[in-house]
Every structure is written in structure tokens, then in C-alpha cells.
Amino acid sequence: MRSRRARAGGGWSRPRGGAADRHGPRPLGVAAPSAATAPSAAAAPLHPGAWWLWSLGLGTAATRTTNPLLLGLLIAAAGYVVATHRSSAPWARSYAAFAKLAVAVLLIRLAFTVVLGSPVPGTHVLLTLPEVPLPHWAQGIQLGGEVTAEALLFAGYNGLKLAALLICVGAANALASPARLLKSLPGALYETGVAVVVALTFAPHLIADVQRLRAARRLRGRPDRGVRGLLQVGLPVLEGALERSVALAAAMDARGYGRTAAVPARVRRTTSALTLGGLLGVCAGTYGLLTAEGGTYGLPVLGAGVVAALAGLRLGGRRTPRTRYRPEPWGVHAWLVAGSGAAVAALLALASVRAPDALHPGVVPLVAPTLPLWPAAAVVPALLPAFIVPKDPQDPKEPS
């Protein structure tokens, strides 16, 4: 029987402020979300810009040394963070491609040294190739001849430095979502970022179309290899690419892509001057940091260039006003991740000035590289994101 309050029209009573009031009516058998399962701010995914700053810090540190042991530590640190925080998204699989590219770059560098020779003198001859005589206008170029261990070691050190830089960039590609990174770009770079993202996503779609059409031809018993198969597969792939381009252009036009707001001419000139001057300052400062002669002016010029470029981008954002839906938060974890990469770069830059022999082992005479203690300890902060960044709760690889 209903109670007196129910018969009076009061209805069934329920506690106010409970789960039913906050989330609405629930189906039968569905429990209310508890505090342990509800999403929290601490479990929000990390800002993609923090991953890029961390990886660029590691890449800058890799450019300051040719010690293979220190470069191996940087590669291992980047690989460990990727292994612990990489999601199952398609763009997260790019790390393996960057690793393969790094190995290819190292092998190509060694092959060039074997075929074209090296200016590094050496006494440990490994093999002697037939030398091809060249005309007088090609003086300084050698084809074949003696291949020494010193030359191969020198080429291997420099090739490993470039390989470590590629792996650090690959780590950022595997950890930072391109779509979320595009949302975080300043308004002045939004159109450029959209063009870059569209260009990067075109190749995967093209490969997927080719694989799909080849599989369909195999199921129908038609050839999918050779010139004939390539021609018969190429036309549908081209047609699909054109249809996708037209649909993308219509969608972008419907969303107002390319429209700009009216700004005074003085603001436009100031924006152009700040952006161009800032980029020139960044290039000059980077060149100064990478050379021994420009170490005194490199850091101030780089800092001034970064400040000018940021001011130009800030002013340039007035031409493309945008409203961000759910902007990416930059919290404590983002500061720690970006700071860890900057700390590694700063410490190894300092070590390259204080102990250049330890970070750049010689090859003449031929000696084994040693692991310097405090530069090796400077790589440890690169592992900080693996322990402080919470994993994405939406990742399907994670157990629920």
C-alpha cells in the first residue's frame, strides 16, 4: 500500500543531492558511479605540447654529444617512456617506423664512409677496396681505397647522434595525439597545422585503399601485382582520393576554414616583423649553441628570438579568432614533463662545455669510449614522465 504522503500526491521520496539527482535516472541493474571510478582531473591525458617539449629536450641533448654510451642512454630513456605510455591509437605506431629510419640512417652513414672514404686518418686498415680514378675537378672525393677502423668509428658516432635525434622525435609522434596537438596550436598557426595534419593523414588512407583493392582483386581471382595490376588498382585509388579531397574541402569550407578577421595594417606589420625577427633569432641562437665559437651569444639570442616569435604569434592570432571546445589543460604534470626534458638538455649542454673530451670521445688514437658519471646521471630526469604521468583511462589496452 502506498503511504499517506504518496496518496497525497507527494510521490515516492528520494534523497536529494544523490547520484540520481546528479546523473539522472539509471536503468535497473546499473550501479551509481563511485568516487573510485569517476573520472578525475588527475587522470586527464597530458597536454601534447608537453610531450613535444620533452622530446625536443632529449633531441637537443643528443646533439651535444657523440659518446655512444650517452646516446644509448637517451635512446633507452625515450624508448622506456614510449613503452609505458604509448596508446593503441594508429598514430602511436609511428615509433617503430622512426626506429627503423634511425637504423637506416646509421647504416647509410657507414656505407658512405666505406664507399666514399673519410678524411679521418687511420692506421687500423680493415679492408681495401679497388679505387676508382676521378678527374682533376673531383679532387677531394675518393671512391674506394682503404677503409680504416677510425673512419668507421667516427662515422658511427655521428650517425648514432642523428639516429638518436630521430628516435626522440619519433617518441613525440607516438605519445602526442596529432588532433589534440592541432587544438592546442595558436590561432596564427591553426591553418598551417590543419594543412600539415591533412597531409600526414593522406598517405595512410592511400595505403589502406591500395591494400583493400588488392585484397578485393585477389578474392575475385584477378592479378594484383605487376604493371597490369598496378594500373587497374591505381584508377580506383585516384578516384577515391579525389572524392575524399572534395568532401574534405566542402567540410572545411562549411566550418569557416580560411576566413580571417579584419585587423589594422599597423598590427599586421608588427606581427610580421616580430615573427620574422623571432625566427631569425631562433636560427642564429641555435647555430650558436651548436658551435663552439657561438656559445657565448647563442643562449641570449635564442631566448630573445623565442620571445619575439611568441609575441608575433600572439598578435597573429587576432586574424583567426577561434573558440576552443574543451581546451587542453596545462597542469603540474605538463610542467614536470617539459621541465625534465629541458633539464636534460641544459645539463648535457653544460657538460659539453665543462668536459668536452668525455662527451666527444676521440678516434685518433683508437680508444674505447668511457661513460662519464655526472653526464650519465643528467639523463636520469628523462625517465620522470614514466613515473609521474598517469596513463590514459580510455586506452583499450589498459585493464578496466
XYZ file of C-alpha atoms in Angstrom:
400
model
C 0.000 0.000 0.000
C 1.094 3.498 -0.669
C 1.887 5.727 2.191
C -0.237 8.720 3.132
C 2.326 11.054 1.560
C 2.179 9.107 -1.740
C -1.612 9.219 -1.817
C -1.482 12.977 -1.212
C 0.487 13.439 -4.387
C 3.930 13.707 -2.861
C 5.192 10.666 -4.807
C 7.979 8.435 -3.683
C 10.641 10.271 -1.735
C 14.312 10.046 -2.679
C 17.421 11.514 -1.156
C 18.371 14.886 -2.544
C 21.881 15.520 -3.869
C 22.456 11.814 -4.521
C 23.610 10.006 -7.622
C 20.120 10.055 -9.132
C 19.981 13.861 -8.927
C 23.399 14.343 -10.487
C 23.245 11.751 -13.268
C 19.533 11.402 -13.950
C 17.510 8.152 -13.785
C 19.533 4.946 -14.090
C 18.423 1.695 -15.700
C 17.818 -1.256 -13.436
C 20.962 -3.167 -12.524
C 23.353 -0.254 -13.193
C 25.239 0.899 -10.156
C 25.942 4.518 -9.429
C 29.412 5.713 -10.314
C 31.618 5.704 -7.288
C 34.422 8.096 -6.434
C 36.978 5.459 -7.419
C 35.588 5.009 -10.940
C 34.553 8.572 -11.709
C 36.971 10.415 -13.949
C 39.146 12.918 -12.153
C 41.293 15.809 -13.204
C 44.432 13.908 -12.214
C 43.615 11.203 -14.761
C 43.264 13.658 -17.643
C 45.629 12.972 -20.541
C 48.797 15.005 -20.646
C 48.995 18.082 -22.832
C 50.546 17.058 -26.189
C 52.807 20.099 -26.167
C 54.493 18.788 -23.019
C 55.429 15.558 -24.806
C 56.934 17.548 -27.678
C 58.935 19.798 -25.357
C 60.209 16.731 -23.510
C 61.277 15.000 -26.704
C 62.862 18.161 -28.138
C 64.841 18.485 -24.916
C 66.127 14.946 -25.352
C 66.918 15.657 -29.001
C 68.844 18.793 -28.040
C 70.807 16.769 -25.518
C 71.606 14.203 -28.221
C 73.120 16.926 -30.406
C 75.580 17.872 -27.654
C 77.456 14.569 -27.582
C 78.855 11.838 -29.789
C 79.521 9.435 -26.925
C 77.713 6.230 -27.941
C 77.086 5.275 -24.317
C 75.309 8.543 -23.524
C 73.374 8.366 -26.790
C 72.347 4.824 -25.914
C 71.056 6.052 -22.543
C 68.979 8.754 -24.242
C 67.546 6.228 -26.709
C 66.753 3.802 -23.881
C 65.044 6.515 -21.819
C 62.876 7.609 -24.745
C 62.007 4.001 -25.580
C 61.055 3.179 -21.986
C 58.691 6.159 -21.717
C 57.091 5.237 -25.047
C 56.678 1.611 -23.947
C 54.922 2.642 -20.723
C 52.644 5.397 -22.053
C 52.019 4.649 -25.713
C 48.339 4.133 -26.519
C 46.814 1.774 -29.069
C 45.831 4.580 -31.466
C 47.024 4.249 -35.078
C 49.290 7.301 -34.847
C 51.045 5.752 -31.835
C 52.546 3.034 -34.038
C 54.884 5.502 -35.723
C 57.656 4.894 -33.190
C 58.686 1.649 -34.885
C 58.910 3.458 -38.229
C 61.157 6.133 -36.741
C 63.340 3.454 -35.142
C 63.733 1.708 -38.494
C 64.545 5.040 -40.127
C 67.197 5.693 -37.491
C 68.828 2.330 -38.165
C 68.729 3.018 -41.905
C 70.386 6.418 -41.405
C 73.170 4.826 -39.366
C 73.778 2.135 -41.973
C 73.751 4.673 -44.828
C 76.279 6.814 -42.969
C 78.595 3.822 -42.597
C 78.096 2.796 -46.236
C 79.033 6.273 -47.449
C 82.200 6.116 -45.376
C 83.132 2.754 -46.895
C 82.435 3.805 -50.490
C 83.477 7.465 -50.466
C 86.193 7.302 -47.861
C 86.747 9.624 -44.914
C 89.126 12.493 -44.151
C 89.850 10.977 -40.735
C 93.355 9.475 -40.795
C 93.734 5.947 -39.509
C 96.259 3.169 -39.153
C 93.990 0.185 -38.497
C 93.060 -0.889 -42.029
C 90.079 -3.250 -42.122
C 89.810 -3.792 -45.888
C 90.993 -2.259 -49.146
C 88.538 -1.625 -51.972
C 89.504 -1.017 -55.602
C 89.992 2.704 -56.017
C 88.300 4.385 -58.967
C 90.346 7.212 -60.545
C 88.470 10.515 -60.780
C 89.135 13.602 -62.947
C 91.013 16.582 -61.601
C 87.850 18.634 -60.991
C 86.702 15.994 -58.466
C 89.687 16.430 -56.151
C 88.867 15.624 -52.554
C 86.422 12.855 -53.454
C 87.568 9.280 -53.170
C 85.846 6.172 -54.463
C 87.171 3.034 -52.840
C 90.573 2.674 -51.228
C 91.468 1.780 -47.669
C 88.737 1.507 -45.033
C 90.079 2.116 -41.548
C 88.541 1.415 -38.159
C 88.997 5.043 -37.138
C 86.941 6.275 -40.082
C 84.150 3.779 -39.434
C 84.077 4.652 -35.733
C 83.906 8.371 -36.474
C 81.058 7.820 -38.933
C 79.277 5.555 -36.476
C 79.422 8.174 -33.713
C 77.929 10.877 -35.933
C 75.360 8.527 -37.434
C 74.253 7.408 -33.974
C 73.776 11.044 -32.945
C 71.402 11.601 -35.858
C 69.655 8.290 -35.132
C 69.080 9.330 -31.505
C 67.585 12.617 -32.688
C 65.168 10.771 -34.984
C 64.127 8.405 -32.196
C 63.426 11.325 -29.861
C 61.185 12.924 -32.497
C 59.506 9.550 -33.050
C 58.762 9.356 -29.325
C 56.855 12.643 -29.520
C 54.880 11.370 -32.528
C 53.957 8.207 -30.649
C 52.936 9.929 -27.399
C 51.218 13.135 -28.537
C 47.901 12.948 -30.371
C 48.017 14.979 -33.622
C 44.375 16.025 -33.280
C 44.848 17.265 -29.711
C 48.068 18.997 -30.705
C 46.201 20.777 -33.507
C 43.618 22.022 -30.994
C 46.419 23.458 -28.858
C 48.118 25.432 -31.629
C 47.917 29.232 -31.535
C 45.393 30.859 -33.811
C 48.134 32.134 -36.135
C 49.320 28.572 -36.825
C 45.922 26.906 -36.994
C 45.592 26.865 -40.784
C 49.177 25.639 -41.217
C 48.585 22.926 -38.644
C 45.428 21.770 -40.394
C 47.312 21.526 -43.689
C 50.102 19.512 -42.050
C 47.671 17.118 -40.367
C 45.730 16.602 -43.608
C 48.969 15.926 -45.477
C 50.145 13.448 -42.847
C 46.851 11.550 -42.880
C 46.692 11.326 -46.685
C 49.402 8.666 -47.005
C 47.827 6.181 -44.514
C 44.452 6.472 -46.281
C 46.127 5.902 -49.637
C 47.932 2.799 -48.400
C 44.723 1.457 -46.855
C 42.869 1.934 -50.161
C 45.583 0.099 -52.100
C 45.549 -2.820 -49.664
C 41.752 -3.019 -49.755
C 41.599 -3.003 -53.546
C 44.377 -5.573 -53.897
C 42.605 -7.880 -51.451
C 39.355 -7.495 -53.414
C 41.110 -8.360 -56.678
C 42.705 -11.445 -55.127
C 39.283 -12.635 -53.934
C 37.959 -12.262 -57.488
C 40.897 -14.174 -58.931
C 42.353 -11.193 -60.750
C 46.024 -10.225 -60.776
C 47.062 -7.656 -58.198
C 50.792 -7.458 -58.982
C 52.823 -6.259 -61.913
C 52.180 -3.363 -64.243
C 48.697 -4.522 -65.215
C 47.554 -4.932 -61.626
C 49.068 -1.563 -60.666
C 47.228 0.222 -63.465
C 43.888 -1.367 -62.638
C 44.302 -0.588 -58.914
C 45.606 2.940 -59.454
C 42.465 4.338 -61.099
C 40.055 3.468 -58.224
C 42.633 4.726 -55.704
C 42.923 8.035 -57.568
C 39.137 8.318 -57.812
C 38.750 7.697 -54.084
C 41.449 10.261 -53.274
C 39.697 12.899 -55.396
C 36.325 12.181 -53.772
C 37.906 12.412 -50.320
C 39.562 15.711 -51.248
C 36.292 17.221 -52.482
C 34.455 16.085 -49.333
C 37.219 17.458 -47.122
C 37.199 20.808 -48.947
C 33.415 21.080 -48.558
C 33.615 20.241 -44.852
C 36.398 22.764 -44.258
C 34.508 25.481 -46.158
C 31.362 24.778 -44.130
C 33.368 25.207 -40.918
C 34.755 28.576 -41.975
C 38.276 27.462 -42.797
C 40.358 30.216 -44.373
C 38.233 33.136 -43.182
C 40.118 35.875 -41.359
C 39.107 38.868 -39.303
C 39.956 42.453 -40.223
C 42.933 43.872 -38.276
C 44.694 47.235 -38.657
C 47.661 47.466 -41.021
C 49.930 48.512 -38.149
C 49.165 45.297 -36.294
C 49.867 43.226 -39.410
C 53.251 44.883 -39.949
C 54.180 44.476 -36.303
C 53.165 40.822 -36.392
C 55.252 40.127 -39.489
C 58.297 41.902 -38.051
C 58.110 40.086 -34.723
C 57.550 36.676 -36.293
C 60.282 37.024 -38.904
C 62.747 38.531 -36.448
C 61.968 35.887 -33.871
C 62.531 33.045 -36.323
C 65.838 34.574 -37.427
C 66.851 34.898 -33.784
C 65.946 31.279 -33.108
C 68.041 30.139 -36.085
C 71.016 32.283 -35.067
C 70.790 31.200 -31.434
C 70.517 27.537 -32.350
C 73.544 27.847 -34.609
C 75.441 29.489 -31.773
C 74.556 26.692 -29.365
C 75.630 24.021 -31.840
C 79.042 25.592 -32.472
C 81.868 26.090 -30.045
C 82.516 29.691 -31.144
C 78.954 30.890 -30.577
C 78.369 29.507 -27.107
C 78.504 32.976 -25.522
C 75.788 34.621 -27.609
C 73.754 31.539 -28.556
C 71.519 31.316 -25.489
C 70.612 35.048 -25.212
C 69.871 35.314 -28.924
C 67.783 32.128 -28.801
C 65.796 33.432 -25.827
C 65.147 36.797 -27.494
C 64.090 35.059 -30.702
C 61.650 32.788 -28.871
C 60.081 35.746 -27.037
C 59.706 37.747 -30.279
C 58.239 34.781 -32.155
C 55.710 34.088 -29.382
C 54.674 37.751 -29.367
C 54.224 37.638 -33.141
C 52.118 34.503 -32.909
C 50.037 36.106 -30.179
C 49.297 39.124 -32.343
C 48.768 36.954 -35.436
C 46.027 35.058 -33.640
C 43.748 38.086 -33.951
C 43.306 37.373 -37.684
C 41.876 33.905 -36.990
C 39.609 34.095 -33.944
C 38.724 30.625 -32.743
C 36.667 29.202 -29.909
C 38.157 26.130 -28.274
C 35.790 23.457 -27.069
C 37.297 21.803 -24.005
C 40.754 23.375 -24.196
C 43.711 21.206 -23.265
C 44.719 21.830 -19.646
C 48.359 22.556 -18.844
C 48.798 21.262 -15.323
C 51.535 20.277 -12.928
C 52.357 17.076 -14.811
C 52.858 19.025 -18.041
C 55.277 21.395 -16.314
C 57.220 18.483 -14.834
C 57.440 16.601 -18.140
C 58.536 19.663 -20.116
C 60.950 20.616 -17.344
C 62.518 17.171 -17.289
C 63.368 17.403 -20.975
C 64.718 20.940 -20.561
C 66.816 19.809 -17.589
C 68.428 17.012 -19.591
C 69.246 19.423 -22.433
C 70.677 22.067 -20.071
C 72.784 19.601 -18.087
C 74.315 17.978 -21.154
C 74.943 21.396 -22.710
C 76.800 22.354 -19.541
C 78.704 19.070 -19.610
C 79.768 19.685 -23.215
C 81.424 22.911 -22.041
C 82.934 21.585 -18.801
C 84.029 18.138 -20.024
C 84.122 18.124 -23.849
C 86.505 15.150 -24.017
C 84.067 12.938 -22.135
C 81.133 13.828 -24.396
C 83.162 13.648 -27.597
C 85.486 10.630 -27.434
C 88.361 10.705 -29.871
C 89.030 8.155 -32.570
C 92.696 9.007 -33.265
C 94.273 7.246 -31.486
C 91.703 4.467 -31.380
C 90.330 4.204 -27.822
C 87.181 2.757 -26.311
C 84.567 5.323 -25.150
C 84.018 5.675 -21.423
C 80.824 6.535 -19.559
C 81.178 9.830 -17.647
C 79.319 9.673 -14.355
C 77.606 13.025 -13.929
C 76.630 13.440 -17.613
C 75.133 9.951 -17.391
C 73.242 10.996 -14.250
C 71.945 14.009 -16.188
C 69.975 11.616 -18.422
C 68.016 10.231 -15.449
C 65.422 13.072 -15.411
C 64.337 11.898 -18.871
C 62.655 8.923 -17.156
C 60.466 11.159 -14.966
C 57.376 11.019 -17.261
C 57.276 7.231 -16.962
C 56.539 7.507 -13.231
C 54.541 10.720 -12.761
C 52.242 10.812 -15.798
C 49.009 8.838 -15.269
C 48.030 6.539 -18.072
C 45.016 7.369 -20.188
C 41.983 5.581 -18.660
C 40.361 5.471 -22.113
C 43.188 3.386 -23.567
C 41.710 -0.008 -24.538
C 44.976 -1.709 -23.706
C 44.591 -0.843 -20.035
C 42.600 -3.253 -17.845
C 39.345 -1.851 -16.607
